mmCIF file with all atom_site columns, C-alpha atoms and ligand atoms in Angstrom:
data_model
loop_
_atom_site.group_PDB
_atom_site.id
_atom_site.type_symbol
_atom_site.label_atom_id
_atom_site.label_alt_id
_atom_site.label_comp_id
_atom_site.label_asym_id
_atom_site.label_entity_id
_atom_site.label_seq_id
_atom_site.pdbx_PDB_ins_code
_atom_site.Cartn_x
_atom_site.Cartn_y
_atom_site.Cartn_z
_atom_site.occupancy
_atom_site.B_iso_or_equiv
_atom_site.pdbx_formal_charge
_atom_site.auth_seq_id
_atom_site.auth_comp_id
_atom_site.auth_asym_id
_atom_site.auth_atom_id
_atom_site.pdbx_PDB_model_num
ATOM   1   C  CA  . MET L 1 1   ? -5.514  -46.428 101.953 1.00 0.00 ? 1   MET L CA  1
ATOM   2   C  CA  . ASN L 1 2   ? -9.354  -46.384 103.718 1.00 0.00 ? 2   ASN L CA  1
ATOM   3   C  CA  . LYS L 1 3   ? -12.553 -46.002 101.917 1.00 0.00 ? 3   LYS L CA  1
ATOM   4   C  CA  . ASN L 1 4   ? -13.583 -44.133 104.463 1.00 0.00 ? 4   ASN L CA  1
ATOM   5   C  CA  . ILE L 1 5   ? -10.950 -41.493 104.658 1.00 0.00 ? 5   ILE L CA  1
ATOM   6   C  CA  . GLU L 1 6   ? -11.835 -39.052 101.771 1.00 0.00 ? 6   GLU L CA  1
ATOM   7   C  CA  . TYR L 1 7   ? -9.196  -36.262 102.592 1.00 0.00 ? 7   TYR L CA  1
ATOM   8   C  CA  . TYR L 1 8   ? -5.485  -36.069 103.569 1.00 0.00 ? 8   TYR L CA  1
ATOM   9   C  CA  . THR L 1 9   ? -4.890  -34.731 106.832 1.00 0.00 ? 9   THR L CA  1
ATOM   10  C  CA  . ARG L 1 10  ? -4.261  -31.674 107.399 1.00 0.00 ? 10  ARG L CA  1
ATOM   11  C  CA  . THR L 1 11  ? -0.394  -32.452 108.488 1.00 0.00 ? 11  THR L CA  1
ATOM   12  C  CA  . ALA L 1 12  ? 0.315   -34.235 105.535 1.00 0.00 ? 12  ALA L CA  1
ATOM   13  C  CA  . GLN L 1 13  ? -1.252  -31.532 102.842 1.00 0.00 ? 13  GLN L CA  1
ATOM   14  C  CA  . VAL L 1 14  ? 1.118   -28.859 104.729 1.00 0.00 ? 14  VAL L CA  1
ATOM   15  C  CA  . LEU L 1 15  ? 3.946   -31.076 104.093 1.00 0.00 ? 15  LEU L CA  1
ATOM   16  C  CA  . HIS L 1 16  ? 3.066   -32.202 100.741 1.00 0.00 ? 16  HIS L CA  1
ATOM   17  C  CA  . TRP L 1 17  ? 2.569   -28.680 99.100  1.00 0.00 ? 17  TRP L CA  1
ATOM   18  C  CA  . LEU L 1 18  ? 5.342   -26.774 101.347 1.00 0.00 ? 18  LEU L CA  1
ATOM   19  C  CA  . MET L 1 19  ? 8.150   -29.747 100.516 1.00 0.00 ? 19  MET L CA  1
ATOM   20  C  CA  . ALA L 1 20  ? 6.735   -29.936 96.779  1.00 0.00 ? 20  ALA L CA  1
ATOM   21  C  CA  . ILE L 1 21  ? 7.534   -26.053 96.888  1.00 0.00 ? 21  ILE L CA  1
ATOM   22  C  CA  . ILE L 1 22  ? 11.389  -26.973 98.233  1.00 0.00 ? 22  ILE L CA  1
ATOM   23  C  CA  . PHE L 1 23  ? 11.574  -29.949 95.909  1.00 0.00 ? 23  PHE L CA  1
ATOM   24  C  CA  . ILE L 1 24  ? 10.809  -27.479 92.951  1.00 0.00 ? 24  ILE L CA  1
ATOM   25  C  CA  . VAL L 1 25  ? 13.067  -25.056 94.258  1.00 0.00 ? 25  VAL L CA  1
ATOM   26  C  CA  . ALA L 1 26  ? 15.693  -26.376 94.902  1.00 0.00 ? 26  ALA L CA  1
ATOM   27  C  CA  . TRP L 1 27  ? 15.182  -28.907 91.630  1.00 0.00 ? 27  TRP L CA  1
ATOM   28  C  CA  . ILE L 1 28  ? 14.929  -25.127 89.899  1.00 0.00 ? 28  ILE L CA  1
ATOM   29  C  CA  . ILE L 1 29  ? 18.246  -23.662 91.349  1.00 0.00 ? 29  ILE L CA  1
ATOM   30  C  CA  . GLY L 1 30  ? 20.373  -26.515 90.848  1.00 0.00 ? 30  GLY L CA  1
ATOM   31  C  CA  . PHE L 1 31  ? 19.503  -26.762 87.184  1.00 0.00 ? 31  PHE L CA  1
ATOM   32  C  CA  . TYR L 1 32  ? 20.509  -23.786 86.526  1.00 0.00 ? 32  TYR L CA  1
ATOM   33  C  CA  . SER L 1 33  ? 24.006  -24.313 88.236  1.00 0.00 ? 33  SER L CA  1
ATOM   34  C  CA  . GLY L 1 34  ? 24.526  -27.462 86.819  1.00 0.00 ? 34  GLY L CA  1
ATOM   35  C  CA  . ASN L 1 35  ? 23.830  -26.410 83.576  1.00 0.00 ? 35  ASN L CA  1
ATOM   36  C  CA  . PHE L 1 36  ? 23.756  -22.882 82.564  1.00 0.00 ? 36  PHE L CA  1
ATOM   37  C  CA  . LEU L 1 37  ? 27.070  -21.311 85.438  1.00 0.00 ? 37  LEU L CA  1
ATOM   38  C  CA  . SER L 1 38  ? 31.018  -22.841 84.666  1.00 0.00 ? 38  SER L CA  1
ATOM   39  C  CA  . TYR L 1 39  ? 33.742  -22.025 87.102  1.00 0.00 ? 39  TYR L CA  1
ATOM   40  C  CA  . ASP L 1 40  ? 35.649  -21.044 84.644  1.00 0.00 ? 40  ASP L CA  1
ATOM   41  C  CA  . ASN L 1 41  ? 32.555  -17.759 83.655  1.00 0.00 ? 41  ASN L CA  1
ATOM   42  C  CA  . ASP L 1 42  ? 30.707  -17.825 86.988  1.00 0.00 ? 42  ASP L CA  1
ATOM   43  C  CA  . GLY L 1 43  ? 33.336  -18.140 90.244  1.00 0.00 ? 43  GLY L CA  1
ATOM   44  C  CA  . SER L 1 44  ? 32.217  -17.455 92.683  1.00 0.00 ? 44  SER L CA  1
ATOM   45  C  CA  . PHE L 1 45  ? 28.661  -16.566 91.337  1.00 0.00 ? 45  PHE L CA  1
ATOM   46  C  CA  . LYS L 1 46  ? 27.949  -20.292 90.941  1.00 0.00 ? 46  LYS L CA  1
ATOM   47  C  CA  . GLY L 1 47  ? 29.160  -21.286 94.600  1.00 0.00 ? 47  GLY L CA  1
ATOM   48  C  CA  . GLN L 1 48  ? 26.557  -19.177 96.071  1.00 0.00 ? 48  GLN L CA  1
ATOM   49  C  CA  . VAL L 1 49  ? 23.745  -20.266 93.784  1.00 0.00 ? 49  VAL L CA  1
ATOM   50  C  CA  . ILE L 1 50  ? 25.037  -24.088 94.494  1.00 0.00 ? 50  ILE L CA  1
ATOM   51  C  CA  . THR L 1 51  ? 25.109  -22.781 98.151  1.00 0.00 ? 51  THR L CA  1
ATOM   52  C  CA  . LEU L 1 52  ? 21.706  -21.074 98.192  1.00 0.00 ? 52  LEU L CA  1
ATOM   53  C  CA  . HIS L 1 53  ? 20.521  -24.871 96.357  1.00 0.00 ? 53  HIS L CA  1
ATOM   54  C  CA  . LYS L 1 54  ? 22.642  -26.979 99.895  1.00 0.00 ? 54  LYS L CA  1
ATOM   55  C  CA  . ASN L 1 55  ? 20.930  -24.584 102.108 1.00 0.00 ? 55  ASN L CA  1
ATOM   56  C  CA  . ILE L 1 56  ? 16.998  -24.847 100.577 1.00 0.00 ? 56  ILE L CA  1
ATOM   57  C  CA  . ALA L 1 57  ? 17.416  -28.299 99.623  1.00 0.00 ? 57  ALA L CA  1
ATOM   58  C  CA  . THR L 1 58  ? 18.973  -30.147 102.987 1.00 0.00 ? 58  THR L CA  1
ATOM   59  C  CA  . THR L 1 59  ? 15.515  -28.953 104.998 1.00 0.00 ? 59  THR L CA  1
ATOM   60  C  CA  . LEU L 1 60  ? 14.334  -31.763 102.925 1.00 0.00 ? 60  LEU L CA  1
ATOM   61  C  CA  . ILE L 1 61  ? 15.403  -34.752 105.379 1.00 0.00 ? 61  ILE L CA  1
ATOM   62  C  CA  . PHE L 1 62  ? 13.991  -33.538 108.272 1.00 0.00 ? 62  PHE L CA  1
ATOM   63  C  CA  . LEU L 1 63  ? 11.058  -33.310 106.287 1.00 0.00 ? 63  LEU L CA  1
ATOM   64  C  CA  . VAL L 1 64  ? 10.672  -36.451 104.863 1.00 0.00 ? 64  VAL L CA  1
ATOM   65  C  CA  . VAL L 1 65  ? 11.339  -38.155 108.147 1.00 0.00 ? 65  VAL L CA  1
ATOM   66  C  CA  . VAL L 1 66  ? 8.493   -36.557 109.239 1.00 0.00 ? 66  VAL L CA  1
ATOM   67  C  CA  . ARG L 1 67  ? 6.566   -37.604 106.032 1.00 0.00 ? 67  ARG L CA  1
ATOM   68  C  CA  . ILE L 1 68  ? 7.150   -40.845 106.198 1.00 0.00 ? 68  ILE L CA  1
ATOM   69  C  CA  . PHE L 1 69  ? 6.448   -40.907 109.648 1.00 0.00 ? 69  PHE L CA  1
ATOM   70  C  CA  . TRP L 1 70  ? 3.441   -39.043 109.407 1.00 0.00 ? 70  TRP L CA  1
ATOM   71  C  CA  . ARG L 1 71  ? 1.767   -41.866 106.063 1.00 0.00 ? 71  ARG L CA  1
ATOM   72  C  CA  . TYR L 1 72  ? 2.333   -44.602 108.736 1.00 0.00 ? 72  TYR L CA  1
ATOM   73  C  CA  . THR L 1 73  ? 0.374   -44.019 111.743 1.00 0.00 ? 73  THR L CA  1
ATOM   74  C  CA  . HIS L 1 74  ? -2.749  -41.366 109.199 1.00 0.00 ? 74  HIS L CA  1
ATOM   75  C  CA  . PRO L 1 75  ? -4.073  -44.346 106.775 1.00 0.00 ? 75  PRO L CA  1
ATOM   76  C  CA  . ALA L 1 76  ? -4.644  -41.787 102.966 1.00 0.00 ? 76  ALA L CA  1
ATOM   77  C  CA  . PRO L 1 77  ? -7.809  -41.906 100.828 1.00 0.00 ? 77  PRO L CA  1
ATOM   78  C  CA  . ALA L 1 78  ? -8.453  -44.705 98.082  1.00 0.00 ? 78  ALA L CA  1
ATOM   79  C  CA  . LEU L 1 79  ? -7.817  -43.724 94.904  1.00 0.00 ? 79  LEU L CA  1
ATOM   80  C  CA  . PRO L 1 80  ? -10.789 -43.836 93.161  1.00 0.00 ? 80  PRO L CA  1
ATOM   81  C  CA  . ASP L 1 81  ? -12.988 -47.002 92.118  1.00 0.00 ? 81  ASP L CA  1
ATOM   82  C  CA  . SER L 1 82  ? -13.358 -45.549 88.461  1.00 0.00 ? 82  SER L CA  1
ATOM   83  C  CA  . MET L 1 83  ? -9.048  -46.122 88.336  1.00 0.00 ? 83  MET L CA  1
ATOM   84  C  CA  . SER L 1 84  ? -8.242  -49.590 86.836  1.00 0.00 ? 84  SER L CA  1
ATOM   85  C  CA  . ASN L 1 85  ? -6.424  -51.336 89.141  1.00 0.00 ? 85  ASN L CA  1
ATOM   86  C  CA  . GLY L 1 86  ? -2.904  -51.156 86.514  1.00 0.00 ? 86  GLY L CA  1
ATOM   87  C  CA  . MET L 1 87  ? -3.204  -47.364 87.328  1.00 0.00 ? 87  MET L CA  1
ATOM   88  C  CA  . LYS L 1 88  ? -4.267  -48.056 90.784  1.00 0.00 ? 88  LYS L CA  1
ATOM   89  C  CA  . LYS L 1 89  ? -0.693  -49.793 91.149  1.00 0.00 ? 89  LYS L CA  1
ATOM   90  C  CA  . LEU L 1 90  ? 1.017   -46.765 88.868  1.00 0.00 ? 90  LEU L CA  1
ATOM   91  C  CA  . ALA L 1 91  ? 0.416   -44.258 90.894  1.00 0.00 ? 91  ALA L CA  1
ATOM   92  C  CA  . HIS L 1 92  ? 1.025   -46.589 93.476  1.00 0.00 ? 92  HIS L CA  1
ATOM   93  C  CA  . PHE L 1 93  ? 4.530   -47.201 92.212  1.00 0.00 ? 93  PHE L CA  1
ATOM   94  C  CA  . GLY L 1 94  ? 5.051   -43.106 91.607  1.00 0.00 ? 94  GLY L CA  1
ATOM   95  C  CA  . HIS L 1 95  ? 4.009   -42.414 95.043  1.00 0.00 ? 95  HIS L CA  1
ATOM   96  C  CA  . LEU L 1 96  ? 7.332   -44.934 95.504  1.00 0.00 ? 96  LEU L CA  1
ATOM   97  C  CA  . ALA L 1 97  ? 9.394   -43.973 93.709  1.00 0.00 ? 97  ALA L CA  1
ATOM   98  C  CA  . LEU L 1 98  ? 9.091   -39.742 94.668  1.00 0.00 ? 98  LEU L CA  1
ATOM   99  C  CA  . TYR L 1 99  ? 9.982   -40.968 98.517  1.00 0.00 ? 99  TYR L CA  1
ATOM   100 C  CA  . PHE L 1 100 ? 12.594  -42.687 97.017  1.00 0.00 ? 100 PHE L CA  1
ATOM   101 C  CA  . VAL L 1 101 ? 13.496  -39.493 95.098  1.00 0.00 ? 101 VAL L CA  1
ATOM   102 C  CA  . LEU L 1 102 ? 12.783  -37.027 98.641  1.00 0.00 ? 102 LEU L CA  1
ATOM   103 C  CA  . LEU L 1 103 ? 15.389  -39.140 100.584 1.00 0.00 ? 103 LEU L CA  1
ATOM   104 C  CA  . ALA L 1 104 ? 17.905  -40.156 97.685  1.00 0.00 ? 104 ALA L CA  1
ATOM   105 C  CA  . LEU L 1 105 ? 18.202  -36.885 95.641  1.00 0.00 ? 105 LEU L CA  1
ATOM   106 C  CA  . PRO L 1 106 ? 19.361  -35.026 99.907  1.00 0.00 ? 106 PRO L CA  1
ATOM   107 C  CA  . ILE L 1 107 ? 21.618  -38.133 100.763 1.00 0.00 ? 107 ILE L CA  1
ATOM   108 C  CA  . THR L 1 108 ? 23.830  -38.562 97.580  1.00 0.00 ? 108 THR L CA  1
ATOM   109 C  CA  . GLY L 1 109 ? 23.691  -34.138 97.684  1.00 0.00 ? 109 GLY L CA  1
ATOM   110 C  CA  . CYS L 1 110 ? 25.140  -34.100 101.144 1.00 0.00 ? 110 CYS L CA  1
ATOM   111 C  CA  . LEU L 1 111 ? 27.584  -37.151 99.933  1.00 0.00 ? 111 LEU L CA  1
ATOM   112 C  CA  . PHE L 1 112 ? 28.706  -34.805 96.771  1.00 0.00 ? 112 PHE L CA  1
ATOM   113 C  CA  . SER L 1 113 ? 29.420  -32.711 98.948  1.00 0.00 ? 113 SER L CA  1
ATOM   114 C  CA  . TRP L 1 114 ? 31.112  -33.799 101.750 1.00 0.00 ? 114 TRP L CA  1
ATOM   115 C  CA  . SER L 1 115 ? 33.603  -36.335 98.653  1.00 0.00 ? 115 SER L CA  1
ATOM   116 C  CA  . ALA L 1 116 ? 34.628  -33.201 98.154  1.00 0.00 ? 116 ALA L CA  1
ATOM   117 C  CA  . GLY L 1 117 ? 35.167  -31.308 100.720 1.00 0.00 ? 117 GLY L CA  1
ATOM   118 C  CA  . HIS L 1 118 ? 32.241  -28.830 101.130 1.00 0.00 ? 118 HIS L CA  1
ATOM   119 C  CA  . PRO L 1 119 ? 29.730  -28.983 104.078 1.00 0.00 ? 119 PRO L CA  1
ATOM   120 C  CA  . ALA L 1 120 ? 26.203  -29.457 104.162 1.00 0.00 ? 120 ALA L CA  1
ATOM   121 C  CA  . PRO L 1 121 ? 24.463  -26.415 105.022 1.00 0.00 ? 121 PRO L CA  1
ATOM   122 C  CA  . VAL L 1 122 ? 20.701  -26.206 106.228 1.00 0.00 ? 122 VAL L CA  1
ATOM   123 C  CA  . LEU L 1 123 ? 18.575  -22.674 106.282 1.00 0.00 ? 123 LEU L CA  1
ATOM   124 C  CA  . TYR L 1 124 ? 22.148  -20.761 105.984 1.00 0.00 ? 124 TYR L CA  1
ATOM   125 C  CA  . LEU L 1 125 ? 21.942  -21.455 110.573 1.00 0.00 ? 125 LEU L CA  1
ATOM   126 C  CA  . PHE L 1 126 ? 23.682  -24.070 110.566 1.00 0.00 ? 126 PHE L CA  1
ATOM   127 C  CA  . GLU L 1 127 ? 26.312  -28.047 108.750 1.00 0.00 ? 127 GLU L CA  1
ATOM   128 C  CA  . ILE L 1 128 ? 24.406  -31.012 109.043 1.00 0.00 ? 128 ILE L CA  1
ATOM   129 C  CA  . PRO L 1 129 ? 27.417  -33.038 110.543 1.00 0.00 ? 129 PRO L CA  1
ATOM   130 C  CA  . ARG L 1 130 ? 30.050  -34.567 108.205 1.00 0.00 ? 130 ARG L CA  1
ATOM   131 C  CA  . LEU L 1 131 ? 30.045  -38.467 107.752 1.00 0.00 ? 131 LEU L CA  1
ATOM   132 C  CA  . VAL L 1 132 ? 32.753  -38.225 105.302 1.00 0.00 ? 132 VAL L CA  1
ATOM   133 C  CA  . GLN L 1 133 ? 35.387  -36.436 104.496 1.00 0.00 ? 133 GLN L CA  1
ATOM   134 C  CA  . ASP L 1 134 ? 37.603  -35.187 101.008 1.00 0.00 ? 134 ASP L CA  1
ATOM   135 C  CA  . ASN L 1 135 ? 36.825  -38.543 98.989  1.00 0.00 ? 135 ASN L CA  1
ATOM   136 C  CA  . PRO L 1 136 ? 37.818  -38.167 95.655  1.00 0.00 ? 136 PRO L CA  1
ATOM   137 C  CA  . ALA L 1 137 ? 36.304  -41.957 94.859  1.00 0.00 ? 137 ALA L CA  1
ATOM   138 C  CA  . LEU L 1 138 ? 33.069  -41.542 96.262  1.00 0.00 ? 138 LEU L CA  1
ATOM   139 C  CA  . LEU L 1 139 ? 32.663  -38.388 94.377  1.00 0.00 ? 139 LEU L CA  1
ATOM   140 C  CA  . ALA L 1 140 ? 33.659  -39.588 91.145  1.00 0.00 ? 140 ALA L CA  1
ATOM   141 C  CA  . VAL L 1 141 ? 30.553  -42.620 92.086  1.00 0.00 ? 141 VAL L CA  1
ATOM   142 C  CA  . VAL L 1 142 ? 28.059  -39.996 93.808  1.00 0.00 ? 142 VAL L CA  1
ATOM   143 C  CA  . LYS L 1 143 ? 28.107  -36.719 91.453  1.00 0.00 ? 143 LYS L CA  1
ATOM   144 C  CA  . PRO L 1 144 ? 27.177  -38.598 88.638  1.00 0.00 ? 144 PRO L CA  1
ATOM   145 C  CA  . LEU L 1 145 ? 24.663  -40.608 90.982  1.00 0.00 ? 145 LEU L CA  1
ATOM   146 C  CA  . HIS L 1 146 ? 22.852  -37.078 92.358  1.00 0.00 ? 146 HIS L CA  1
ATOM   147 C  CA  . ILE L 1 147 ? 22.765  -36.408 88.329  1.00 0.00 ? 147 ILE L CA  1
ATOM   148 C  CA  . TYR L 1 148 ? 20.984  -38.929 86.953  1.00 0.00 ? 148 TYR L CA  1
ATOM   149 C  CA  . ILE L 1 149 ? 18.489  -39.069 90.010  1.00 0.00 ? 149 ILE L CA  1
ATOM   150 C  CA  . SER L 1 150 ? 17.510  -35.112 89.865  1.00 0.00 ? 150 SER L CA  1
ATOM   151 C  CA  . TRP L 1 151 ? 17.044  -36.035 85.986  1.00 0.00 ? 151 TRP L CA  1
ATOM   152 C  CA  . ALA L 1 152 ? 14.566  -38.424 86.929  1.00 0.00 ? 152 ALA L CA  1
ATOM   153 C  CA  . ALA L 1 153 ? 12.795  -36.895 89.738  1.00 0.00 ? 153 ALA L CA  1
ATOM   154 C  CA  . GLY L 1 154 ? 12.407  -34.161 87.522  1.00 0.00 ? 154 GLY L CA  1
ATOM   155 C  CA  . LEU L 1 155 ? 10.370  -36.734 84.671  1.00 0.00 ? 155 LEU L CA  1
ATOM   156 C  CA  . LEU L 1 156 ? 8.435   -38.286 87.934  1.00 0.00 ? 156 LEU L CA  1
ATOM   157 C  CA  . LEU L 1 157 ? 7.447   -34.657 89.435  1.00 0.00 ? 157 LEU L CA  1
ATOM   158 C  CA  . ALA L 1 158 ? 5.981   -33.514 85.634  1.00 0.00 ? 158 ALA L CA  1
ATOM   159 C  CA  . GLY L 1 159 ? 4.134   -37.193 85.790  1.00 0.00 ? 159 GLY L CA  1
ATOM   160 C  CA  . HIS L 1 160 ? 2.965   -36.193 88.913  1.00 0.00 ? 160 HIS L CA  1
ATOM   161 C  CA  . ILE L 1 161 ? 1.242   -33.202 88.309  1.00 0.00 ? 161 ILE L CA  1
ATOM   162 C  CA  . LEU L 1 162 ? 0.360   -33.680 84.351  1.00 0.00 ? 162 LEU L CA  1
ATOM   163 C  CA  . ALA L 1 163 ? -1.417  -36.519 86.659  1.00 0.00 ? 163 ALA L CA  1
ATOM   164 C  CA  . ALA L 1 164 ? -2.942  -34.612 88.992  1.00 0.00 ? 164 ALA L CA  1
ATOM   165 C  CA  . LEU L 1 165 ? -4.845  -32.139 86.377  1.00 0.00 ? 165 LEU L CA  1
ATOM   166 C  CA  . LYS L 1 166 ? -5.469  -35.048 84.448  1.00 0.00 ? 166 LYS L CA  1
ATOM   167 C  CA  . HIS L 1 167 ? -8.083  -36.179 87.863  1.00 0.00 ? 167 HIS L CA  1
ATOM   168 C  CA  . HIS L 1 168 ? -8.786  -32.957 88.470  1.00 0.00 ? 168 HIS L CA  1
ATOM   169 C  CA  . PHE L 1 169 ? -9.850  -31.324 84.914  1.00 0.00 ? 169 PHE L CA  1
ATOM   170 C  CA  . ILE L 1 170 ? -11.284 -34.640 82.939  1.00 0.00 ? 170 ILE L CA  1
ATOM   171 C  CA  . ASP L 1 171 ? -11.731 -37.192 85.520  1.00 0.00 ? 171 ASP L CA  1
ATOM   172 C  CA  . LYS L 1 172 ? -13.027 -34.406 87.875  1.00 0.00 ? 172 LYS L CA  1
ATOM   173 C  CA  . ASP L 1 173 ? -12.568 -36.930 90.395  1.00 0.00 ? 173 ASP L CA  1
ATOM   174 C  CA  . ASN L 1 174 ? -11.658 -35.833 94.305  1.00 0.00 ? 174 ASN L CA  1
ATOM   175 C  CA  . VAL L 1 175 ? -7.535  -36.801 94.051  1.00 0.00 ? 175 VAL L CA  1
ATOM   176 C  CA  . LEU L 1 176 ? -6.406  -32.873 93.884  1.00 0.00 ? 176 LEU L CA  1
ATOM   177 C  CA  . LYS L 1 177 ? -8.618  -32.007 96.413  1.00 0.00 ? 177 LYS L CA  1
ATOM   178 C  CA  . SER L 1 178 ? -7.938  -34.842 98.522  1.00 0.00 ? 178 SER L CA  1
ATOM   179 C  CA  . MET L 1 179 ? -4.827  -32.706 99.195  1.00 0.00 ? 179 MET L CA  1
ATOM   180 C  CA  . ILE L 1 180 ? -6.328  -29.163 99.237  1.00 0.00 ? 180 ILE L CA  1
ATOM   181 C  CA  . ARG L 1 181 ? -9.512  -29.995 102.135 1.00 0.00 ? 181 ARG L CA  1
ATOM   182 C  CA  . GLN L 1 182 ? -10.292 -30.670 104.589 1.00 0.00 ? 182 GLN L CA  1
ATOM   183 C  CA  . GLY L 1 183 ? -14.273 -32.341 105.485 1.00 0.00 ? 183 GLY L CA  1
ATOM   184 C  CA  . LYS L 1 184 ? -16.338 -30.360 106.555 1.00 0.00 ? 184 LYS L CA  1
HETATM 185 C  C1  . HEM C 2 .   ? 15.279  -32.798 96.605  1.00 0.00 ? 1   HEM C C1  1
HETATM 186 C  C2  . HEM C 2 .   ? 16.981  -31.766 96.878  1.00 0.00 ? 1   HEM C C2  1
HETATM 187 C  C3  . HEM C 2 .   ? 17.308  -32.130 95.747  1.00 0.00 ? 1   HEM C C3  1
HETATM 188 C  C4  . HEM C 2 .   ? 17.397  -31.735 94.381  1.00 0.00 ? 1   HEM C C4  1
HETATM 189 C  C5  . HEM C 2 .   ? 15.691  -31.444 93.480  1.00 0.00 ? 1   HEM C C5  1
HETATM 190 C  C6  . HEM C 2 .   ? 18.255  -31.126 93.715  1.00 0.00 ? 1   HEM C C6  1
HETATM 191 C  C7  . HEM C 2 .   ? 18.768  -31.646 92.180  1.00 0.00 ? 1   HEM C C7  1
HETATM 192 C  C8  . HEM C 2 .   ? 19.404  -30.934 91.610  1.00 0.00 ? 1   HEM C C8  1
HETATM 193 C  C9  . HEM C 2 .   ? 19.622  -30.875 90.102  1.00 0.00 ? 1   HEM C C9  1
HETATM 194 C  C10 . HEM C 2 .   ? 18.650  -30.765 89.284  1.00 0.00 ? 1   HEM C C10 1
HETATM 195 C  C11 . HEM C 2 .   ? 20.951  -30.634 89.757  1.00 0.00 ? 1   HEM C C11 1
HETATM 196 C  C12 . HEM C 2 .   ? 21.980  -29.955 88.342  1.00 0.00 ? 1   HEM C C12 1
HETATM 197 C  C13 . HEM C 2 .   ? 21.746  -31.374 88.119  1.00 0.00 ? 1   HEM C C13 1
HETATM 198 C  C14 . HEM C 2 .   ? 22.265  -31.276 86.673  1.00 0.00 ? 1   HEM C C14 1
HETATM 199 O  O1  . HEM C 2 .   ? 23.609  -30.805 86.491  1.00 0.00 ? 1   HEM C O1  1
HETATM 200 O  O2  . HEM C 2 .   ? 22.032  -31.424 85.973  1.00 0.00 ? 1   HEM C O2  1
HETATM 201 C  C15 . HEM C 2 .   ? 22.159  -30.770 90.988  1.00 0.00 ? 1   HEM C C15 1
HETATM 202 C  C16 . HEM C 2 .   ? 23.537  -29.957 91.359  1.00 0.00 ? 1   HEM C C16 1
HETATM 203 C  C17 . HEM C 2 .   ? 24.086  -30.101 92.651  1.00 0.00 ? 1   HEM C C17 1
HETATM 204 N  N1  . HEM C 2 .   ? 23.303  -30.249 93.529  1.00 0.00 ? 1   HEM C N1  1
HETATM 205 FE FE1 . HEM C 2 .   ? 21.310  -31.477 93.964  1.00 0.00 ? 1   HEM C FE1 1
HETATM 206 N  N2  . HEM C 2 .   ? 19.594  -31.781 94.590  1.00 0.00 ? 1   HEM C N2  1
HETATM 207 C  C18 . HEM C 2 .   ? 19.241  -31.439 95.818  1.00 0.00 ? 1   HEM C C18 1
HETATM 208 C  C19 . HEM C 2 .   ? 19.521  -31.662 96.970  1.00 0.00 ? 1   HEM C C19 1
HETATM 209 C  C20 . HEM C 2 .   ? 20.765  -31.725 96.950  1.00 0.00 ? 1   HEM C C20 1
HETATM 210 C  C21 . HEM C 2 .   ? 21.638  -30.789 98.374  1.00 0.00 ? 1   HEM C C21 1
HETATM 211 C  C22 . HEM C 2 .   ? 20.838  -31.294 99.432  1.00 0.00 ? 1   HEM C C22 1
HETATM 212 C  C23 . HEM C 2 .   ? 22.920  -30.939 97.921  1.00 0.00 ? 1   HEM C C23 1
HETATM 213 C  C24 . HEM C 2 .   ? 23.836  -31.060 99.168  1.00 0.00 ? 1   HEM C C24 1
HETATM 214 C  C25 . HEM C 2 .   ? 23.834  -30.427 100.513 1.00 0.00 ? 1   HEM C C25 1
HETATM 215 C  C26 . HEM C 2 .   ? 23.286  -30.555 96.897  1.00 0.00 ? 1   HEM C C26 1
HETATM 216 C  C27 . HEM C 2 .   ? 24.291  -30.621 96.290  1.00 0.00 ? 1   HEM C C27 1
HETATM 217 C  C28 . HEM C 2 .   ? 24.614  -30.596 94.732  1.00 0.00 ? 1   HEM C C28 1
HETATM 218 C  C29 . HEM C 2 .   ? 25.812  -30.301 94.161  1.00 0.00 ? 1   HEM C C29 1
HETATM 219 C  C30 . HEM C 2 .   ? 27.114  -29.972 94.589  1.00 0.00 ? 1   HEM C C30 1
HETATM 220 C  C31 . HEM C 2 .   ? 24.941  -29.802 92.438  1.00 0.00 ? 1   HEM C C31 1
HETATM 221 C  C32 . HEM C 2 .   ? 26.389  -29.195 91.448  1.00 0.00 ? 1   HEM C C32 1
HETATM 222 C  C33 . HEM C 2 .   ? 25.610  -28.032 90.926  1.00 0.00 ? 1   HEM C C33 1
HETATM 223 C  C34 . HEM C 2 .   ? 26.427  -28.010 89.699  1.00 0.00 ? 1   HEM C C34 1
HETATM 224 O  O3  . HEM C 2 .   ? 27.779  -28.834 89.242  1.00 0.00 ? 1   HEM C O3  1
HETATM 225 O  O4  . HEM C 2 .   ? 26.638  -26.847 89.731  1.00 0.00 ? 1   HEM C O4  1
HETATM 226 N  N3  . HEM C 2 .   ? 21.741  -31.259 96.271  1.00 0.00 ? 1   HEM C N3  1
HETATM 227 N  N4  . HEM C 2 .   ? 20.940  -31.133 92.056  1.00 0.00 ? 1   HEM C N4  1
#
């Protein structure tokens, strides 16, 4: 955090919005497949939808590494003075939790796929080298983990979006603008 910095760097902004789009699209596709499709009724279509989910979501593993590096090497703008210390702490905790799910979802997703005997493909271009083989015991752990974390991630994301909108439209401060604009 830095009082003299008003805006995130352009790189941080591009990473933020690119990952936000990928995350939301992956979440919707995963939710759709997990809750509205079944192998009994939708057979190969469900397979194609899950493959799409994986090919999009695996990109986050690479982007999150760059993003964490960038965050540590480029200070973020300070939160507005109008926020109470409690709210600032909540915001920091929320951001930390978002980084956690950005790491945990692709990791549990890949372990889920591998342990079920499937690959973890990236953008239909290549596959992430398999770190575990078919493993029903591991599958029994990582499958529910991926699903629970995805639900927690959905709630976190909804809270994050609502908070950003409150800053912009109710508090009328610089928080949302700091992730969109650049200084003169
Ligand atoms: C940030 C990235 C990710 C997000 C936001 C995400 C989100 C989700 C969601 C919301 C579900 C549905 C959960 C439910 O049943 O209620 C799901 C299921 C699933 N995800 Fe992910 N996921 C991500 C990454 C991955 C990755 C990288 C893989 C594998 C390489 C993967 C594999 C799966 C599989 C196999 C399912 C089960 C789908 C089904 O049973 O129809 N996910 N994911």
